[in-house]
XYZ file of C-alpha atoms in Angstrom:
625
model
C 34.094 17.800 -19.664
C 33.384 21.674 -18.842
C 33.640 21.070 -15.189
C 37.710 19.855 -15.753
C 38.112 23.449 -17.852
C 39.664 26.871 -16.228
C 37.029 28.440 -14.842
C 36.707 31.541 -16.785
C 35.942 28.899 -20.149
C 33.650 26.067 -17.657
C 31.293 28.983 -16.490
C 29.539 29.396 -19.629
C 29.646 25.454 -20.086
C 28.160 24.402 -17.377
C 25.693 27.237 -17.042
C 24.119 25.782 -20.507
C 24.397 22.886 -19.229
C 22.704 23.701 -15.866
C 19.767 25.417 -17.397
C 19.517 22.488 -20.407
C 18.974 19.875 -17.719
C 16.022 21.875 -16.188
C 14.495 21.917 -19.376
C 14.853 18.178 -18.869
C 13.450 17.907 -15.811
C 10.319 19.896 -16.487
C 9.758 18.228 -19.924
C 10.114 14.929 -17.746
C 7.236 15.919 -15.151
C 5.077 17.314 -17.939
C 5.336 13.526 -19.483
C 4.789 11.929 -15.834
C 2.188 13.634 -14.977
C 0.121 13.655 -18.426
C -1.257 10.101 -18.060
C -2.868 10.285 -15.126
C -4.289 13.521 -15.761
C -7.944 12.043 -16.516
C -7.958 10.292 -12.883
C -8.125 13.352 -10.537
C -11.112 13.579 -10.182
C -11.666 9.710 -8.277
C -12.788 10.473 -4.966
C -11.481 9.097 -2.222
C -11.210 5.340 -1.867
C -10.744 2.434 0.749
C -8.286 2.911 3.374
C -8.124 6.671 2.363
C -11.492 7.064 4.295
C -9.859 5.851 7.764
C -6.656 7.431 7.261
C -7.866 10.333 6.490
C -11.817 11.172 5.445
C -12.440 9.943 8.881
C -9.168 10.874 10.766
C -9.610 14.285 12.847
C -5.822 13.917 13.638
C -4.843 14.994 10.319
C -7.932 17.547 9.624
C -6.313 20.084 11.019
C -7.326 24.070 12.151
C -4.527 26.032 11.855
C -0.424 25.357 11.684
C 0.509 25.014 15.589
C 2.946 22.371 17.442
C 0.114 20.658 19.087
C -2.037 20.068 15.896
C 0.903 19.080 13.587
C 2.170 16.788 16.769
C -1.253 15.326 16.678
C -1.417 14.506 12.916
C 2.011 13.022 13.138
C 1.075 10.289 15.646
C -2.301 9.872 13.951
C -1.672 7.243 11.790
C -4.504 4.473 12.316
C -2.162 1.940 12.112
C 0.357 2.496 15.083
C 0.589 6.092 16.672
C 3.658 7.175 15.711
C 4.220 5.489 12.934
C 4.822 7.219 9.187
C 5.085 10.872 10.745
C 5.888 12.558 8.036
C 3.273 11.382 5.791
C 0.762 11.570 8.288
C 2.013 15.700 8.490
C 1.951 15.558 4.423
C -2.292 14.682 4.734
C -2.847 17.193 7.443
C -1.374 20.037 5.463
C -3.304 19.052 2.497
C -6.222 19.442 4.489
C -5.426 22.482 6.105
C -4.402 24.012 2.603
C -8.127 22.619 0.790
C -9.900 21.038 3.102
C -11.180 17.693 2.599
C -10.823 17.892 -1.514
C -9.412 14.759 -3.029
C -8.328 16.362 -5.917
C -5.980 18.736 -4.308
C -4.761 15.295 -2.390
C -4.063 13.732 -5.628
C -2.505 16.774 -7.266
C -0.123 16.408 -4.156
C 0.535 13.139 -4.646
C 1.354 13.375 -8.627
C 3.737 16.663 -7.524
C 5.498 13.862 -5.382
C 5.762 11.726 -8.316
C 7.143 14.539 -10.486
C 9.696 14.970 -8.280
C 10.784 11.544 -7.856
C 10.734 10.682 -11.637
C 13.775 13.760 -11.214
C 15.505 12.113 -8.374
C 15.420 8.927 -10.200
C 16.949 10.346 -13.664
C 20.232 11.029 -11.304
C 20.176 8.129 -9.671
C 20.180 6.292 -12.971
C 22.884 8.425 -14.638
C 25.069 7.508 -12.107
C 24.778 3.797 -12.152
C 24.973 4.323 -15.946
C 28.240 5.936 -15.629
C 29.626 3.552 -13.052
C 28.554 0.888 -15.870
C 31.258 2.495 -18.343
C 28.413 4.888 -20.435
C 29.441 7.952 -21.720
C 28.183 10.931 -20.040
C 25.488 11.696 -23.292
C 24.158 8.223 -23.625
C 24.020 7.463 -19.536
C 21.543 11.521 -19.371
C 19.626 10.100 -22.403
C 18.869 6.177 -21.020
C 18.213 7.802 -17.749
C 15.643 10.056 -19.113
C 13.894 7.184 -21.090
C 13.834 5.175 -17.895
C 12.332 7.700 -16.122
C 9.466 8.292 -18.264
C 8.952 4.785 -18.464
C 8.819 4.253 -14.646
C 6.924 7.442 -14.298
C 4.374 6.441 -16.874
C 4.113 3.156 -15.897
C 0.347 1.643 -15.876
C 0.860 0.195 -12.445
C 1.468 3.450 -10.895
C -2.081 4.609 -11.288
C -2.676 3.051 -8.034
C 0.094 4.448 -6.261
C -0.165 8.255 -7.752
C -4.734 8.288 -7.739
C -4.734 6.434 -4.413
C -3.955 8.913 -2.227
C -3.574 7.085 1.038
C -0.470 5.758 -1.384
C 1.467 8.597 -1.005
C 3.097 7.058 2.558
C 4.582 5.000 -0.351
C 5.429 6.963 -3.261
C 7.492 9.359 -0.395
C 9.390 6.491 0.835
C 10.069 5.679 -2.586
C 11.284 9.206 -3.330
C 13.498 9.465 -0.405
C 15.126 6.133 -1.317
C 15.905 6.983 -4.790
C 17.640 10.323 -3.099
C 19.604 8.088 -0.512
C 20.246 5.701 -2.641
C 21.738 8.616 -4.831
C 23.586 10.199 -2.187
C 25.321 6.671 -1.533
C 27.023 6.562 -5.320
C 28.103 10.016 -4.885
C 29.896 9.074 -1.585
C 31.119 6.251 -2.826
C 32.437 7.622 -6.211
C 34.011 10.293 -4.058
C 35.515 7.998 -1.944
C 36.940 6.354 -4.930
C 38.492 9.316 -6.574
C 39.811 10.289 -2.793
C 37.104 13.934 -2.642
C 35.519 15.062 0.018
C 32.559 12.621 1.119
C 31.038 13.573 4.382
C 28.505 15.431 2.578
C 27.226 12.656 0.889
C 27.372 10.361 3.856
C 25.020 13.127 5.281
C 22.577 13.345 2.784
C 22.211 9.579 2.738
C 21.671 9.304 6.570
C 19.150 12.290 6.070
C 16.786 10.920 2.790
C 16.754 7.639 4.908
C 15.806 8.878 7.867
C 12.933 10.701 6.040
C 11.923 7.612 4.009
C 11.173 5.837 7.149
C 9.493 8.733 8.546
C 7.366 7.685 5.451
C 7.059 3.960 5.598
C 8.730 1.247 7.561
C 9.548 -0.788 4.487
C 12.232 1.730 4.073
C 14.582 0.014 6.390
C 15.400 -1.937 3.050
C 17.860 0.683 1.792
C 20.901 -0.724 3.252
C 20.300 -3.884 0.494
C 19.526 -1.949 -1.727
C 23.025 -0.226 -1.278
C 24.941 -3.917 -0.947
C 23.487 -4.985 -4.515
C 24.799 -1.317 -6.177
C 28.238 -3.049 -4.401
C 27.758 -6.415 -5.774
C 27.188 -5.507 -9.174
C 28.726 -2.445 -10.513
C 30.760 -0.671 -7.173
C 33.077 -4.298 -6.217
C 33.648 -2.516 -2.663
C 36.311 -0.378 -4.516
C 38.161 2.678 -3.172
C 41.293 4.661 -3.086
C 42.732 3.076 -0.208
C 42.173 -0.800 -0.123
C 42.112 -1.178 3.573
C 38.689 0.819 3.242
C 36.965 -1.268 0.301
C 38.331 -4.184 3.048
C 36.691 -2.752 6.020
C 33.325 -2.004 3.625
C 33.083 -5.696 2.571
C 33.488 -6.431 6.516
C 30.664 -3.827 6.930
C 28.231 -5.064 4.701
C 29.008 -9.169 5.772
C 28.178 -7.740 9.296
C 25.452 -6.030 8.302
C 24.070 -9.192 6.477
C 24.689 -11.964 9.771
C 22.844 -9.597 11.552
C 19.676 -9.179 9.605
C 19.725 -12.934 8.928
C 20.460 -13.663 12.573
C 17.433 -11.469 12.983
C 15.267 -12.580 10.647
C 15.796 -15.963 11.722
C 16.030 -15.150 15.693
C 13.254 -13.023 16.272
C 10.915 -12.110 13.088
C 10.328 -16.070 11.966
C 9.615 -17.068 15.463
C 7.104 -14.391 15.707
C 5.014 -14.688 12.669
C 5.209 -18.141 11.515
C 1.804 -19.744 12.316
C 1.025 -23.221 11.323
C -2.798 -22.088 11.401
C -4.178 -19.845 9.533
C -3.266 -16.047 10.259
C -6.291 -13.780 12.982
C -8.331 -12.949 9.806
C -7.051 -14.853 7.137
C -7.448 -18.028 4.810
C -3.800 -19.111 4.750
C -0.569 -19.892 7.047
C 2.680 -18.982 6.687
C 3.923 -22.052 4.466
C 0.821 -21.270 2.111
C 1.473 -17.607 1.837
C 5.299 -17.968 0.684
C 3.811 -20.204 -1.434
C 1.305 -18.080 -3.306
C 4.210 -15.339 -3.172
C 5.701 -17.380 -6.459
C 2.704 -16.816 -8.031
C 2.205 -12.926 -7.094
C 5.693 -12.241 -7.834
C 5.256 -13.797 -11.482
C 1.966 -11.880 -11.492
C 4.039 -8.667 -10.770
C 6.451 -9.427 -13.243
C 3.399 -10.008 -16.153
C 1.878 -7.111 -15.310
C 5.482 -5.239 -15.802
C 6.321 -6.583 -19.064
C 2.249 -6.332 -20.275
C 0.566 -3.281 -18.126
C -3.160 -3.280 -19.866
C -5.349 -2.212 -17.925
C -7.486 -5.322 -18.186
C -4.444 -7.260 -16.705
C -3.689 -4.828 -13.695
C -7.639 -5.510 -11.525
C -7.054 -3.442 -8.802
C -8.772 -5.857 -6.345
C -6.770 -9.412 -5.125
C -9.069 -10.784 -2.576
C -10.163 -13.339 -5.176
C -6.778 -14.813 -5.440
C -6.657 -18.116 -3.955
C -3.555 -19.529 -1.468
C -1.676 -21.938 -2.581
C -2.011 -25.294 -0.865
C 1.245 -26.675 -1.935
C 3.818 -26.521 -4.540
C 1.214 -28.478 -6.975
C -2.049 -26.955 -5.799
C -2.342 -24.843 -8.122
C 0.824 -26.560 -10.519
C 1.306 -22.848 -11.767
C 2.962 -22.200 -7.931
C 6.069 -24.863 -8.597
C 6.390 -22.669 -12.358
C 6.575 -19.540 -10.077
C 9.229 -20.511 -8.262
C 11.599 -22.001 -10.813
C 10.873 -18.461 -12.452
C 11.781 -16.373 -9.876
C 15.348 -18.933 -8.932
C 15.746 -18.812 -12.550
C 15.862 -15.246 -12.934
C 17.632 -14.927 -9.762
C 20.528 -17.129 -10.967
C 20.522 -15.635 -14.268
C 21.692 -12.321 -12.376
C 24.088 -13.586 -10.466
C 25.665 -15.156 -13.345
C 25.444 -11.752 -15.963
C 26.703 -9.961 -12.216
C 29.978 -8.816 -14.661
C 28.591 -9.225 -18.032
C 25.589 -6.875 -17.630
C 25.393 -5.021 -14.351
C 22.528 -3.183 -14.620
C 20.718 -5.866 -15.434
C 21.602 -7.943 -12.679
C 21.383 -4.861 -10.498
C 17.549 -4.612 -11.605
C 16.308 -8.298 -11.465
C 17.911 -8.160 -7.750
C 16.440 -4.866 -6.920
C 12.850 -5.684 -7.993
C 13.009 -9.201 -5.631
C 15.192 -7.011 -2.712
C 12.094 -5.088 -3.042
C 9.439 -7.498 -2.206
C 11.471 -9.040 0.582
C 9.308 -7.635 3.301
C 5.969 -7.799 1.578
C 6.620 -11.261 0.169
C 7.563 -13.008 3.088
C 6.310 -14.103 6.522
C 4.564 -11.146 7.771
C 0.742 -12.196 7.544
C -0.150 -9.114 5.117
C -2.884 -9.748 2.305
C -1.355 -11.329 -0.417
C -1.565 -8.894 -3.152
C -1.311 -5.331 -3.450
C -0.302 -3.082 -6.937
C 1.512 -0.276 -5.068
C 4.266 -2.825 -3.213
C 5.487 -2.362 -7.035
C 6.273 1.228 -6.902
C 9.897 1.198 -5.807
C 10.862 -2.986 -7.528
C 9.221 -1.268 -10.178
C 12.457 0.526 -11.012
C 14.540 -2.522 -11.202
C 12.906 -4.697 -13.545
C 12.702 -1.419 -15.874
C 16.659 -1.609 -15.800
C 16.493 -5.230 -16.264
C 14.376 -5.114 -19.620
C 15.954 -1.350 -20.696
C 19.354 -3.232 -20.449
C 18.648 -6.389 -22.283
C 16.639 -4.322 -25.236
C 19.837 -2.162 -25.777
C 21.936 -5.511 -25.322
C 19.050 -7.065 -28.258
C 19.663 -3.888 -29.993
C 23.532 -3.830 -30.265
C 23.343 -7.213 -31.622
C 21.299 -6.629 -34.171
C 23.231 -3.274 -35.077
C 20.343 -1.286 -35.526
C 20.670 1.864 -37.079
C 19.964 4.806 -34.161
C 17.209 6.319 -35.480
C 15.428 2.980 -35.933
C 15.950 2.156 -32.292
C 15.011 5.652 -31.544
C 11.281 4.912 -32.781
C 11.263 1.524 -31.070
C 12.088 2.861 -26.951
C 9.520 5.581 -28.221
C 6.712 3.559 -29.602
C 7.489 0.988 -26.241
C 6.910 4.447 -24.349
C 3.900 5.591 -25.959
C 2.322 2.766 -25.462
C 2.873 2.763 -22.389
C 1.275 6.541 -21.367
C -1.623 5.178 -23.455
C -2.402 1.873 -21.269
C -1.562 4.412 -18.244
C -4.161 7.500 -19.588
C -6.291 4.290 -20.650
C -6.445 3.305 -16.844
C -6.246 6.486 -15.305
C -9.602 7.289 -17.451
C -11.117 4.318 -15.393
C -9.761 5.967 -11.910
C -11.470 9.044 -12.797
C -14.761 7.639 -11.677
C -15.933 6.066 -8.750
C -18.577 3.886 -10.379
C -16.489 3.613 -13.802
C -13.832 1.967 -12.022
C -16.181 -0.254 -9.960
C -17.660 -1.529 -13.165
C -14.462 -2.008 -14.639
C -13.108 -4.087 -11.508
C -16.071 -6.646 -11.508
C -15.570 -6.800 -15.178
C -11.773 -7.773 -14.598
C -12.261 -9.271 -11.299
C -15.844 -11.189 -11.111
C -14.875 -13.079 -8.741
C -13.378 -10.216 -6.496
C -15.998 -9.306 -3.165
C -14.183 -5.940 -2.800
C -15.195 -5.572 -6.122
C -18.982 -5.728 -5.889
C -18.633 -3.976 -3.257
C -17.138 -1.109 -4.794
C -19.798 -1.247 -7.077
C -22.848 -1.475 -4.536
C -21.128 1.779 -2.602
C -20.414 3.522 -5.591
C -24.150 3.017 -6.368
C -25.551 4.124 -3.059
C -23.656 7.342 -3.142
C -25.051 8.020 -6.414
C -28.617 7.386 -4.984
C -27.557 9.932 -1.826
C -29.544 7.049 0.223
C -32.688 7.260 -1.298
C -34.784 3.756 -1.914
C -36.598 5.253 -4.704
C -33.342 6.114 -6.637
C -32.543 3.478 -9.783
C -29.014 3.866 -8.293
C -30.259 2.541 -5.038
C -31.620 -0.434 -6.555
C -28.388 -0.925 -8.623
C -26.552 -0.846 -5.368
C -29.201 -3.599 -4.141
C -28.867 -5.927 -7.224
C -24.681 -5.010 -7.295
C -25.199 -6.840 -3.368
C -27.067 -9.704 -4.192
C -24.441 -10.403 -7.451
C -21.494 -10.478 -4.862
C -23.184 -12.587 -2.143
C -23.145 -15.448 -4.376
C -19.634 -15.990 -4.025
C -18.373 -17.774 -1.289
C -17.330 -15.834 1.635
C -19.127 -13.045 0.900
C -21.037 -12.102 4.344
C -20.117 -8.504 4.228
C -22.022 -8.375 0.834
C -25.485 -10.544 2.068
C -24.805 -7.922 5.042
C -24.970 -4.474 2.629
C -28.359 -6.413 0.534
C -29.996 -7.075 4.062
C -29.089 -3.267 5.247
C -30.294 -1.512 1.835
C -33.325 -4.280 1.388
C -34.363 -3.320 5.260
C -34.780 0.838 3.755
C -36.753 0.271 1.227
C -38.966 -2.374 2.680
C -38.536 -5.707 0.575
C -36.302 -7.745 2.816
C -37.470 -11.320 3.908
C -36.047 -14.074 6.058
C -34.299 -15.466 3.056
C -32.159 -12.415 3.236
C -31.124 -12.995 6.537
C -30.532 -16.837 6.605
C -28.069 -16.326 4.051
C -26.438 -13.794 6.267
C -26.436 -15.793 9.079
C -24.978 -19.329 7.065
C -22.655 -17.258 5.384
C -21.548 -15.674 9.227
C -20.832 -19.689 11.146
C -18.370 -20.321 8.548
C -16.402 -17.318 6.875
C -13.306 -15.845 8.070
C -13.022 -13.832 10.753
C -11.351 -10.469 9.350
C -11.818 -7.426 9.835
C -14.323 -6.792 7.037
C -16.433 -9.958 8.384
C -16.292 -8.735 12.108
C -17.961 -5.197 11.841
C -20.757 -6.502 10.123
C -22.406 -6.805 13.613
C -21.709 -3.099 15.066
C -22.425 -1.633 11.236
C -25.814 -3.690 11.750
C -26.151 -2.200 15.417
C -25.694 0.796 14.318
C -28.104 0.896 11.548
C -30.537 -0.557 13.126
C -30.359 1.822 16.115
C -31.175 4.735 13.371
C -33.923 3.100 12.032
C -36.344 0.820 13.487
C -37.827 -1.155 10.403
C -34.342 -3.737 11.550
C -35.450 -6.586 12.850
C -34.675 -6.760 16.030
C -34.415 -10.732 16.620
C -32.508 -11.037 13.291
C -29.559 -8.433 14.113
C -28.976 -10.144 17.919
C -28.680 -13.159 16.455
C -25.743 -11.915 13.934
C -23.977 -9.911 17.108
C -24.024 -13.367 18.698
C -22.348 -15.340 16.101
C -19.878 -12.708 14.890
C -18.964 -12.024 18.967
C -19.240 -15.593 20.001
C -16.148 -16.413 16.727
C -14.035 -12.891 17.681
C -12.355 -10.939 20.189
C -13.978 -7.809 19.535
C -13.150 -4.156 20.975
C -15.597 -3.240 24.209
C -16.804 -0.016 22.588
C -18.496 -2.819 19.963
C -20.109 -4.511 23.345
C -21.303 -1.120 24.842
C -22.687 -0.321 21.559
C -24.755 -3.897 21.292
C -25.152 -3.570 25.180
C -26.865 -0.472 24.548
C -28.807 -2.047 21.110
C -30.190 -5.002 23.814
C -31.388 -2.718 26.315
C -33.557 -0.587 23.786
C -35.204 -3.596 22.422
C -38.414 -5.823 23.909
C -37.573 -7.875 27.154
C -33.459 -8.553 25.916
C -32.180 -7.679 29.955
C -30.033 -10.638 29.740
C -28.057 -9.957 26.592
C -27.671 -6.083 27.668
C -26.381 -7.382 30.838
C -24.125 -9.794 29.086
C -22.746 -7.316 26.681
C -22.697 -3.998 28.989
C -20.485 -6.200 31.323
C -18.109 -7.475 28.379
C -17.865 -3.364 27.784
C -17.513 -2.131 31.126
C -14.968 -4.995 32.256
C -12.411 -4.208 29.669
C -9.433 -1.532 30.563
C -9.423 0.518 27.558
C -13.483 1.941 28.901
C -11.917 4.898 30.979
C -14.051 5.016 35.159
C -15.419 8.178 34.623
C -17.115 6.860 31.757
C -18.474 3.225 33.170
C -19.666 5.735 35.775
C -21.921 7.590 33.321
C -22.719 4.633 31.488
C -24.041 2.718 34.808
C -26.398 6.060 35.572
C -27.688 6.011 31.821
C -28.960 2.188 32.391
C -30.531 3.625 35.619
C -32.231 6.799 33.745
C -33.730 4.125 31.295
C -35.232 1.987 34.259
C -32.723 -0.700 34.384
C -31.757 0.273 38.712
C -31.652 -3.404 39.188
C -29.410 -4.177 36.448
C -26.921 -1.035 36.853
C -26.463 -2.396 41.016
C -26.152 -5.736 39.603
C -23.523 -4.737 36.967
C -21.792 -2.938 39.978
C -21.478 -5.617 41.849
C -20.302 -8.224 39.535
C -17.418 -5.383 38.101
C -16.311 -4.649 41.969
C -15.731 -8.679 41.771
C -14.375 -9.024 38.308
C -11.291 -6.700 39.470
C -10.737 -8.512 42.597
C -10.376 -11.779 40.788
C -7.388 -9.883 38.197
């Protein structure tokens, strides 16, 4: 109302109103930011360690073009790819050095700021649903701190390798946000280009971020389906938007269908998995209803961290829960289709939260299950359930003040299961325990444990924390699968001197039939390499594992220089060094001017035969490419 008043009686208006709302906004980030308080002080975890603990790209010297160009393309999963986050780690690091604290303090600063962007992103879709201008600030702010406080965002916010996804997630929200502005403008016939701007701009940062990003444009079409109807001022534009968007929609299908199905359907099982294509859209139905469980019901016994345990599904009966999935997910699909012009927003969130998962849920052979994929669907099944509770609500004619103390008992116990788990996050070895207590079955759990355990015992056998780490080894290689754990026991058993055969048939069983990922496939070089510091390896045993886990994989020829290298130290192995130094030296990616060096090491150990022979045989080897 103040902003349709002469200006000489609006000033005044909106300046209270101005500075009110940043009271808002820093009374919101106080409450996102409280919960996960307790978990700052976590370390550094998982993929953090190659991304960044062990990424000189991003541990930058000083602020310069070539540095920050070199931490932009550094990311370890394409160069190129996710610049901007990428830049967001290096200036951490050049900031505070490698302190994961000061990472994480980042991170929950980028989560203040989208818990903001999201308050005016839901006010608007408020409005456009017909709520008055009080009520649509109020529900917006309530949805906010329940995203921001949110039990599954603990590992989004404390795991800081998460921020490439908590960015894209912000810019979204401020795209997405830019696009109801436009649109409202274009509506009441105002100036738009601005808008149209801003959208093309938060986008374009968002994938900077993360590719996933490239769902915005969906995201945009459901805001049309269910609460915009491709109006405008001038009907031959809502015509020529409908047009737009059908376009838009043949195209990613044709696609989809054309070029992304083709390429990642397998009928085998993925390069490093347990399960094909058919079997992981399968077990999606069951993640997805996972997801949606752990929404509804986020204690922190229910939300494990680690999903390796979680076993494909076969077939629509094997497990019978995956056929249950499904009709859950077309069930609540259909259900929002059908309230599309009864309740909006809550069609507009059950859509968004499955738009959401559309990449991460479908053919693409990721891992099945991972908590951050949440952090943007997140946000729609919030609207969903905030929606239907006021709907509940209404019907029942509750008086205000009574609702008032439900929403905030709903939210408080909702910081309290996020503080609860953020407590947990706040220690390496605390949240170890806590995932083989949630997850027994989990490797990555035990794991976690046995590492947490050896850096407690800073590597020394006579530590009780080294023997911890020991006995947390041996209680994870009794599940099936679990080589890289029989691997750690056999490595940590070989340092303090109580390793047997035993140890090392179980490795080598476990090796012939496990799969092939990536955690599986370095247990060779990490053996190599071990053993190559310290001598007490036996020798015999650790060729034996490079030959089973090279003989099953492709592996990289810095892997066969390395066991090349491991051969040639070791009593009367010529043949394998020879066999592995010319798997090394053959491939492309080993630049001349090292092979050269390489050849006249083998010759300064007293290998002259074997370096002419190696010659001779790589002179041939390019003549037959």
């Amino acid at each position: 109302m103040p902003f349709n008043l002469p200006w000489g009686i609006g000033r005044p208006l909106r300046a209270s109103w101005q500075q009110s709302s940043r009271w808002w906004w820093l009374l919101l980030a106080m409450i996102a930011c409280l919960p996960f308080l307790p978990g700052l002080s976590g370390g550094f975890l998982f993929d953090d360690k190659p991304n960044i603990v062990q990424n000189f790209g991003v541990q930058i010297a000083g602020i310069d073009h070539y540095s920050l160009w070199a931490a932009a393309k550094s990311f370890p999963g394409g160069p190129g790819l996710r610049p901007l986050s990428m830049l967001s780690f290096a200036l951490d690091f050049w900031l505070f050095g490698l302190d994961p604290v000061a990472f994480k303090l980042t991170n929950l600063l980028v989560h203040a700021i989208t818990c903001i962007a999201l308050t005016g992103l839901v006010r608007r879709l408020l409005l456009l649903a017909n709520c008055s201008q009080r009520d649509a600030r109020l529900y917006a702010f309530g949805l906010a701190v329940a995203w921001g406080t949110h039990a599954l965002q603990v590992s989004s916010v404390l795991y800081v390798v998460q921020r490439m996804q908590t960015m894209s997630t912000l810019f979204v929200v401020l795209a997405m946000s830019a696009y109801v502005q436009a649109r409202q403008a274009q509506i009441d016939g105002a100036a738009q280009h601005k808008f149209w701007l801003r959208v093309l701009l938060f986008w374009g940062l968002a994938l900077a971020c993360k590719e996933d990003a490239v769902l915005l444009p969906g995201f945009t079409l459901l805001i049309e389906l269910t609460l915009l109807h491709f109006r405008a001022k001038v009907t031959p534009v809502g015509a020529m938007l409908q047009r737009g968007y059908l376009l838009l929609v043949v195209a990613g299908v044709s696609f989809f269908l054309g070029i992304v199905l083709p390429h990642f359907w397998v009928e085998s099982s993925y390069p490093g998995r347990d399960f094909n294509t058919l079997e992981r859209l399968l077990t999606q139905g069951r993640v997805l209803a996972v997801y949606v469980r752990q929404v509804v019901w986020p204690a922190p016994d229910g939300l494990p961290f680690y999903y390796d345990n979680l076993l494909p599904s076969r077939g629509l009966l094997d497990p019978v829960s995956t056929t249950w999935s499904i009709v859950l997910h077309f069930g609540l699909i259909l259900w929002a289709l059908l309230w599309r012009r009864v309740r909006p927003l809550f069609a507009l969130g059950i859509l968004l939260f499955y738009a959401g998962h559309s990449i991460t849920s479908n053919v693409v052979g990721l891992e099945l299950a991972f908590e951050h994929r949440n952090h943007f669907p997140l946000f729609g099944l919030l609207l969903a359930i905030g929606d239907l509770l006021h709907a509940f609500m209404e019907r029942l004619s509750l008086r205000p003040w009574i609702a008032v103390a439900v929403c905030l008992l709903i939210l408080a116990g909702n910081a309290a299961a996020t503080g609860m788990r953020a407590y947990i996050w706040g220690n390496p070895l605390r949240l170890a325990l806590h995932g083989t207590v949630v997850a027994p079955e989990s490797i990555r759990a035990w794991s976690a444990l046995c590492r947490a355990n050896y850096d407690l015992s800073q590597g020394r056998p006579e530590s009780p924390y080294f023997q911890a780490a020991i006995k947390a080894c041996a209680e994870g290689g009794r599940l099936p699968g679990a080589a890289t754990m029989l691997a750690n026991m056999v490595i940590l058993k070989t340092l303090n001197g109580t390793v047997n055969q035993s140890d090392w048939n179980a490795l080598i069983v476990a090796l012939q039939s496990v799969a092939m990922n990536v955690e599986n496939s370095s247990i060779a070089i990490n053996l190599v390499r071990n053993a190559l510091r310290n001598p007490d390896f036996d020798e015999g045993n650790v060729l034996r594992v490079v030959a089973i886990v090279s003989g099953r994989k492709e592996l990289p020829a810095e892997d066969f220089l390395e066991f090349g290298h491991y051969a040639l130290m070791s009593k009367s192995r010529d043949n394998l060094a020879y066999v592995y130094l010319f798997k090394g030296l053959r491939s492309d990616s080993v630049a001349s001017e090292r092979k050269v060096r390489i050849l006249e090491e083998v010759r300064r150990l007293g290998h002259s035969g074997m370096a002419h022979r190696l010659e001779v045989e790589l002179k041939l080897d390019r003549r037959r490419q």
